[in-house]
mmCIF file of C-alpha atoms in Angstrom:
data_model
loop_
_atom_site.group_PDB
_atom_site.id
_atom_site.type_symbol
_atom_site.label_atom_id
_atom_site.label_comp_id
_atom_site.label_asym_id
_atom_site.label_seq_id
_atom_site.Cartn_x
_atom_site.Cartn_y
_atom_site.Cartn_z
ATOM 1 C CA MET A 2 -32.438 3.268 7.443
ATOM 2 C CA GLU A 3 -29.948 1.094 5.615
ATOM 3 C CA ASN A 4 -26.319 1.683 6.527
ATOM 4 C CA LYS A 5 -24.230 3.408 3.928
ATOM 5 C CA LYS A 6 -21.810 1.103 2.173
ATOM 6 C CA ILE A 7 -18.309 2.513 1.634
ATOM 7 C CA ASN A 8 -16.133 1.167 -1.205
ATOM 8 C CA VAL A 9 -12.332 1.231 -0.985
ATOM 9 C CA TYR A 10 -10.182 0.523 -4.012
ATOM 10 C CA LEU A 11 -6.573 -0.612 -3.653
ATOM 11 C CA ALA A 12 -3.812 0.200 -6.142
ATOM 12 C CA GLY A 13 -0.565 -1.423 -5.245
ATOM 13 C CA ASP A 14 2.044 -4.154 -5.798
ATOM 14 C CA SER A 15 2.738 -7.720 -4.604
ATOM 15 C CA THR A 16 2.868 -6.620 -0.979
ATOM 16 C CA VAL A 17 -0.788 -5.543 -1.227
ATOM 17 C CA GLN A 18 -2.285 -8.021 -3.721
ATOM 18 C CA THR A 19 -4.652 -10.885 -2.994
ATOM 19 C CA TYR A 20 -3.218 -14.383 -3.508
ATOM 20 C CA ASP A 21 -5.230 -17.505 -4.087
ATOM 21 C CA SER A 22 -4.850 -20.502 -1.749
ATOM 22 C CA SER A 23 -2.313 -22.189 -3.997
ATOM 23 C CA ARG A 24 0.171 -19.509 -3.040
ATOM 24 C CA ALA A 25 -0.315 -19.886 0.729
ATOM 25 C CA PRO A 26 1.073 -18.914 3.098
ATOM 26 C CA GLN A 27 2.078 -15.958 0.890
ATOM 27 C CA ALA A 28 -0.334 -13.034 1.305
ATOM 28 C CA GLY A 29 -0.645 -9.327 0.735
ATOM 29 C CA TRP A 30 -2.100 -6.910 3.244
ATOM 30 C CA GLY A 31 -4.931 -6.049 0.859
ATOM 31 C CA GLN A 32 -6.475 -9.480 1.285
ATOM 32 C CA CYS A 33 -6.618 -9.002 5.074
ATOM 33 C CA ILE A 34 -7.601 -5.398 5.409
ATOM 34 C CA ALA A 35 -11.391 -6.006 5.494
ATOM 35 C CA ASP A 36 -10.970 -7.898 8.784
ATOM 36 C CA TYR A 37 -10.097 -4.641 10.521
ATOM 37 C CA PHE A 38 -13.165 -2.751 9.313
ATOM 38 C CA THR A 39 -16.864 -3.161 9.892
ATOM 39 C CA ASP A 40 -19.032 -4.840 7.289
ATOM 40 C CA ASP A 41 -20.087 -1.365 6.039
ATOM 41 C CA VAL A 42 -16.766 -1.175 4.159
ATOM 42 C CA GLN A 43 -16.109 -3.209 1.011
ATOM 43 C CA PHE A 44 -12.624 -3.522 -0.472
ATOM 44 C CA PHE A 45 -11.781 -3.966 -4.135
ATOM 45 C CA ASN A 46 -8.157 -5.064 -4.416
ATOM 46 C CA HIS A 47 -6.676 -4.179 -7.798
ATOM 47 C CA ALA A 48 -3.037 -4.548 -6.565
ATOM 48 C CA ILE A 49 -0.828 -6.910 -8.525
ATOM 49 C CA GLY A 50 2.761 -7.988 -8.258
ATOM 50 C CA GLY A 51 5.617 -6.443 -10.195
ATOM 51 C CA ARG A 52 3.884 -3.144 -10.996
ATOM 52 C CA SER A 53 5.264 0.263 -10.432
ATOM 53 C CA SER A 54 3.304 3.513 -10.308
ATOM 54 C CA LYS A 55 4.071 3.690 -14.038
ATOM 55 C CA THR A 56 3.151 0.195 -15.292
ATOM 56 C CA PHE A 57 -0.003 0.059 -13.200
ATOM 57 C CA ILE A 58 -1.153 3.016 -15.352
ATOM 58 C CA THR A 59 0.298 1.930 -18.718
ATOM 59 C CA GLU A 60 -1.423 -1.472 -18.424
ATOM 60 C CA GLY A 61 -4.765 0.231 -17.957
ATOM 61 C CA ARG A 62 -5.273 -0.831 -14.333
ATOM 62 C CA LEU A 63 -5.838 2.714 -12.995
ATOM 63 C CA GLU A 64 -8.277 3.296 -15.853
ATOM 64 C CA LYS A 65 -10.252 0.241 -14.773
ATOM 65 C CA ILE A 66 -10.519 1.599 -11.235
ATOM 66 C CA GLY A 67 -11.601 4.937 -12.698
ATOM 67 C CA GLN A 68 -14.482 3.195 -14.499
ATOM 68 C CA GLU A 69 -15.776 1.784 -11.216
ATOM 69 C CA ILE A 70 -14.962 4.276 -8.456
ATOM 70 C CA LYS A 71 -17.611 6.853 -7.547
ATOM 71 C CA GLU A 72 -18.389 9.713 -5.242
ATOM 72 C CA GLY A 73 -17.626 9.010 -1.600
ATOM 73 C CA ASP A 74 -15.387 5.972 -2.376
ATOM 74 C CA TYR A 75 -11.719 5.804 -1.377
ATOM 75 C CA LEU A 76 -8.617 4.998 -3.375
ATOM 76 C CA PHE A 77 -5.587 3.681 -1.391
ATOM 77 C CA ILE A 78 -2.359 4.055 -3.357
ATOM 78 C CA GLN A 79 0.768 2.187 -2.261
ATOM 79 C CA MET A 80 3.436 2.392 -4.923
ATOM 80 C CA GLY A 81 7.221 2.522 -4.838
ATOM 81 C CA HIS A 82 8.664 -1.005 -4.377
ATOM 82 C CA ASN A 83 8.993 -1.605 -8.128
ATOM 83 C CA ASP A 84 9.610 1.983 -9.161
ATOM 84 C CA SER A 85 13.226 1.769 -7.987
ATOM 85 C CA THR A 86 14.297 -1.039 -10.337
ATOM 86 C CA LYS A 87 16.686 0.708 -12.709
ATOM 87 C CA SER A 88 17.426 -2.639 -14.431
ATOM 88 C CA ARG A 89 13.801 -2.711 -15.582
ATOM 89 C CA PRO A 90 13.356 0.572 -17.543
ATOM 90 C CA GLU A 91 9.772 -0.240 -18.438
ATOM 91 C CA ARG A 92 8.808 0.132 -14.793
ATOM 92 C CA TYR A 93 11.546 2.388 -13.317
ATOM 93 C CA THR A 94 10.568 5.929 -12.279
ATOM 94 C CA GLU A 95 12.790 8.707 -11.028
ATOM 95 C CA PRO A 96 11.480 9.536 -7.561
ATOM 96 C CA TYR A 97 11.316 13.289 -7.677
ATOM 97 C CA GLU A 98 10.237 13.484 -11.345
ATOM 98 C CA ASP A 99 8.003 10.965 -13.078
ATOM 99 C CA TYR A 100 7.133 9.050 -9.924
ATOM 100 C CA LYS A 101 5.532 12.199 -8.515
ATOM 101 C CA GLU A 102 3.730 12.776 -11.808
ATOM 102 C CA TYR A 103 2.340 9.280 -11.878
ATOM 103 C CA LEU A 104 1.085 9.583 -8.322
ATOM 104 C CA ARG A 105 -0.686 12.749 -9.328
ATOM 105 C CA GLN A 106 -2.534 10.734 -11.965
ATOM 106 C CA TYR A 107 -4.018 8.452 -9.298
ATOM 107 C CA ILE A 108 -5.112 11.469 -7.294
ATOM 108 C CA LYS A 109 -6.640 13.067 -10.403
ATOM 109 C CA VAL A 110 -8.639 9.967 -11.281
ATOM 110 C CA ALA A 111 -10.061 9.708 -7.739
ATOM 111 C CA ARG A 112 -10.878 13.384 -7.445
ATOM 112 C CA GLU A 113 -12.482 13.693 -10.895
ATOM 113 C CA ARG A 114 -14.936 11.073 -9.680
ATOM 114 C CA MET A 115 -15.451 12.764 -6.290
ATOM 115 C CA ALA A 116 -13.585 9.910 -4.532
ATOM 116 C CA ILE A 117 -10.947 10.366 -1.799
ATOM 117 C CA PRO A 118 -7.324 9.395 -2.531
ATOM 118 C CA ILE A 119 -5.040 8.268 0.281
ATOM 119 C CA LEU A 120 -1.328 7.857 -0.359
ATOM 120 C CA ILE A 121 0.517 5.009 1.506
ATOM 121 C CA THR A 122 4.314 4.891 1.572
ATOM 122 C CA PRO A 123 5.907 1.563 0.611
ATOM 123 C CA VAL A 124 5.725 -1.013 3.381
ATOM 124 C CA GLY A 125 8.967 -2.085 5.126
ATOM 125 C CA ARG A 126 11.038 -5.054 4.082
ATOM 126 C CA LEU A 127 13.033 -7.441 6.313
ATOM 127 C CA HIS A 128 16.197 -5.366 5.996
ATOM 128 C CA TYR A 129 18.115 -6.010 9.200
ATOM 129 C CA VAL A 130 21.689 -4.906 9.610
ATOM 130 C CA ARG A 131 23.762 -4.892 12.820
ATOM 131 C CA GLY A 132 20.743 -5.165 15.070
ATOM 132 C CA GLU A 133 18.678 -2.464 13.330
ATOM 133 C CA PHE A 134 15.738 -2.619 10.941
ATOM 134 C CA LEU A 135 16.418 -0.258 8.003
ATOM 135 C CA ALA A 136 13.822 1.765 6.080
ATOM 136 C CA ASP A 137 14.150 1.411 2.313
ATOM 137 C CA PHE A 138 12.930 3.503 -0.657
ATOM 138 C CA GLY A 139 13.743 6.705 1.140
ATOM 139 C CA ASP A 140 13.527 8.957 -1.889
ATOM 140 C CA TYR A 141 10.203 7.402 -2.927
ATOM 141 C CA CYS A 142 8.770 7.849 0.524
ATOM 142 C CA ASN A 143 9.952 11.474 0.605
ATOM 143 C CA ALA A 144 8.642 12.149 -2.888
ATOM 144 C CA MET A 145 5.246 10.689 -1.948
ATOM 145 C CA LYS A 146 5.133 12.975 1.101
ATOM 146 C CA GLU A 147 5.934 15.931 -1.132
ATOM 147 C CA VAL A 148 3.026 15.039 -3.411
ATOM 148 C CA ALA A 149 0.739 14.666 -0.374
ATOM 149 C CA ASP A 150 1.704 18.199 0.724
ATOM 150 C CA GLU A 151 1.523 19.712 -2.743
ATOM 151 C CA GLU A 152 -1.826 18.165 -3.608
ATOM 152 C CA ASP A 153 -3.329 18.301 -0.102
ATOM 153 C CA VAL A 154 -3.824 14.528 -0.015
ATOM 154 C CA LEU A 155 -4.088 12.310 3.052
ATOM 155 C CA LEU A 156 -1.089 10.046 3.694
ATOM 156 C CA ILE A 157 -0.242 7.018 5.824
ATOM 157 C CA ASP A 158 3.479 6.558 6.401
ATOM 158 C CA LEU A 159 3.449 2.773 6.386
ATOM 159 C CA MET A 160 7.273 2.577 5.967
ATOM 160 C CA LYS A 161 7.675 4.496 9.210
ATOM 161 C CA THR A 162 5.042 2.610 11.198
ATOM 162 C CA SER A 163 6.070 -0.828 9.925
ATOM 163 C CA ILE A 164 9.734 -0.272 10.750
ATOM 164 C CA GLN A 165 8.788 1.117 14.189
ATOM 165 C CA TYR A 166 6.667 -1.970 14.809
ATOM 166 C CA PHE A 167 9.393 -4.320 13.674
ATOM 167 C CA THR A 168 11.828 -2.602 16.043
ATOM 168 C CA THR A 169 9.417 -2.992 18.958
ATOM 169 C CA ILE A 170 8.847 -6.729 18.587
ATOM 170 C CA GLY A 171 12.324 -7.818 17.387
ATOM 171 C CA TYR A 172 13.870 -9.832 14.602
ATOM 172 C CA GLU A 173 12.703 -13.352 15.547
ATOM 173 C CA GLU A 174 9.047 -12.336 15.468
ATOM 174 C CA VAL A 175 9.400 -10.187 12.322
ATOM 175 C CA HIS A 176 11.180 -13.019 10.511
ATOM 176 C CA ARG A 177 7.867 -14.977 10.709
ATOM 177 C CA PHE A 178 6.123 -12.115 8.889
ATOM 178 C CA PHE A 179 8.061 -12.719 5.693
ATOM 179 C CA MET A 180 8.289 -15.602 3.237
ATOM 180 C CA ILE A 181 11.950 -16.094 4.121
ATOM 181 C CA SER A 182 10.580 -18.082 7.124
ATOM 182 C CA VAL A 183 9.112 -20.492 4.556
ATOM 183 C CA ASN A 184 11.536 -20.548 1.652
ATOM 184 C CA GLY A 185 14.723 -19.162 3.241
ATOM 185 C CA ALA A 186 15.143 -16.357 0.724
ATOM 186 C CA ASP A 187 12.257 -13.885 0.390
ATOM 187 C CA CYS A 188 12.608 -10.767 2.585
ATOM 188 C CA ILE A 189 9.960 -8.782 0.705
ATOM 189 C CA HIS A 190 6.720 -10.777 0.502
ATOM 190 C CA PHE A 191 4.551 -11.467 3.527
ATOM 191 C CA THR A 192 3.235 -14.603 5.107
ATOM 192 C CA GLU A 193 -0.410 -14.554 6.173
ATOM 193 C CA LYS A 194 0.734 -13.543 9.618
ATOM 194 C CA GLY A 195 2.813 -10.653 8.309
ATOM 195 C CA ALA A 196 0.063 -9.481 5.896
ATOM 196 C CA ASN A 197 -2.407 -9.391 8.762
ATOM 197 C CA GLU A 198 -0.106 -7.294 10.840
ATOM 198 C CA MET A 199 0.472 -4.811 7.990
ATOM 199 C CA ALA A 200 -3.269 -4.604 7.388
ATOM 200 C CA ARG A 201 -3.679 -3.765 11.050
ATOM 201 C CA LEU A 202 -1.133 -0.980 10.733
ATOM 202 C CA VAL A 203 -2.958 0.438 7.741
ATOM 203 C CA SER A 204 -6.259 0.366 9.627
ATOM 204 C CA GLU A 205 -4.637 2.135 12.540
ATOM 205 C CA GLY A 206 -3.295 4.704 10.130
ATOM 206 C CA ILE A 207 -6.812 5.278 8.818
ATOM 207 C CA LYS A 208 -8.131 5.642 12.334
ATOM 208 C CA ALA A 209 -5.505 8.264 13.127
ATOM 209 C CA LEU A 210 -6.551 10.377 10.081
ATOM 210 C CA ASN A 211 -9.845 11.032 11.851
ATOM 211 C CA ILE A 212 -11.935 11.034 8.669
ATOM 212 C CA GLU A 213 -15.314 9.424 7.885
ATOM 213 C CA LEU A 214 -13.662 6.101 7.117
ATOM 214 C CA SER A 215 -11.971 6.170 10.545
ATOM 215 C CA HIS A 216 -15.295 5.483 12.228
ATOM 216 C CA PHE A 217 -15.562 2.098 10.506
ATOM 217 C CA VAL A 218 -12.266 0.722 11.884
ATOM 218 C CA LYS A 219 -12.962 -2.022 14.397
#
């Protein structure tokens, strides 16, 4: 009997997106995630830089996923990095109001097509103050957790696990995960090394959920 193929769709921002080789060593965890799953799982990375939960929808990107996703597929949703930009009203969302409503739209699209949504809190940045890694986007992380509870949706707290991991291995190692190690300035976007580590954390998060997809984590 032929093995069942599982499709996973990714909705996210620049920390998730796939970059072509001209942008190396910059990478998003979405381009590395397949390495942590068996060949039975196929990933479709729709993540793109600069998008918030709002603009990903207004540009028709969620609609495109909705046209492809089907019963038994998964939709990973990591949004929040760009939602907090008040200076960019076209993409800003208020965490406990429209951000939550936009997240519900992703869930609705998945469930209407009998697919399984999984919320993922924003991944940590290299925010290091007085010997401590700081978690950012607190209101957005909390709001996403509220939506997960209210809508009975699975959630991976990537902010929590990434900051915990950073703390375990220390600043010098974590510095190499971010593009600041290449260009001296960027504490948000990942190098290939960092993207691989974040993909591993996501895969471990999936394994811990103990769902069907968990059995396909290497």
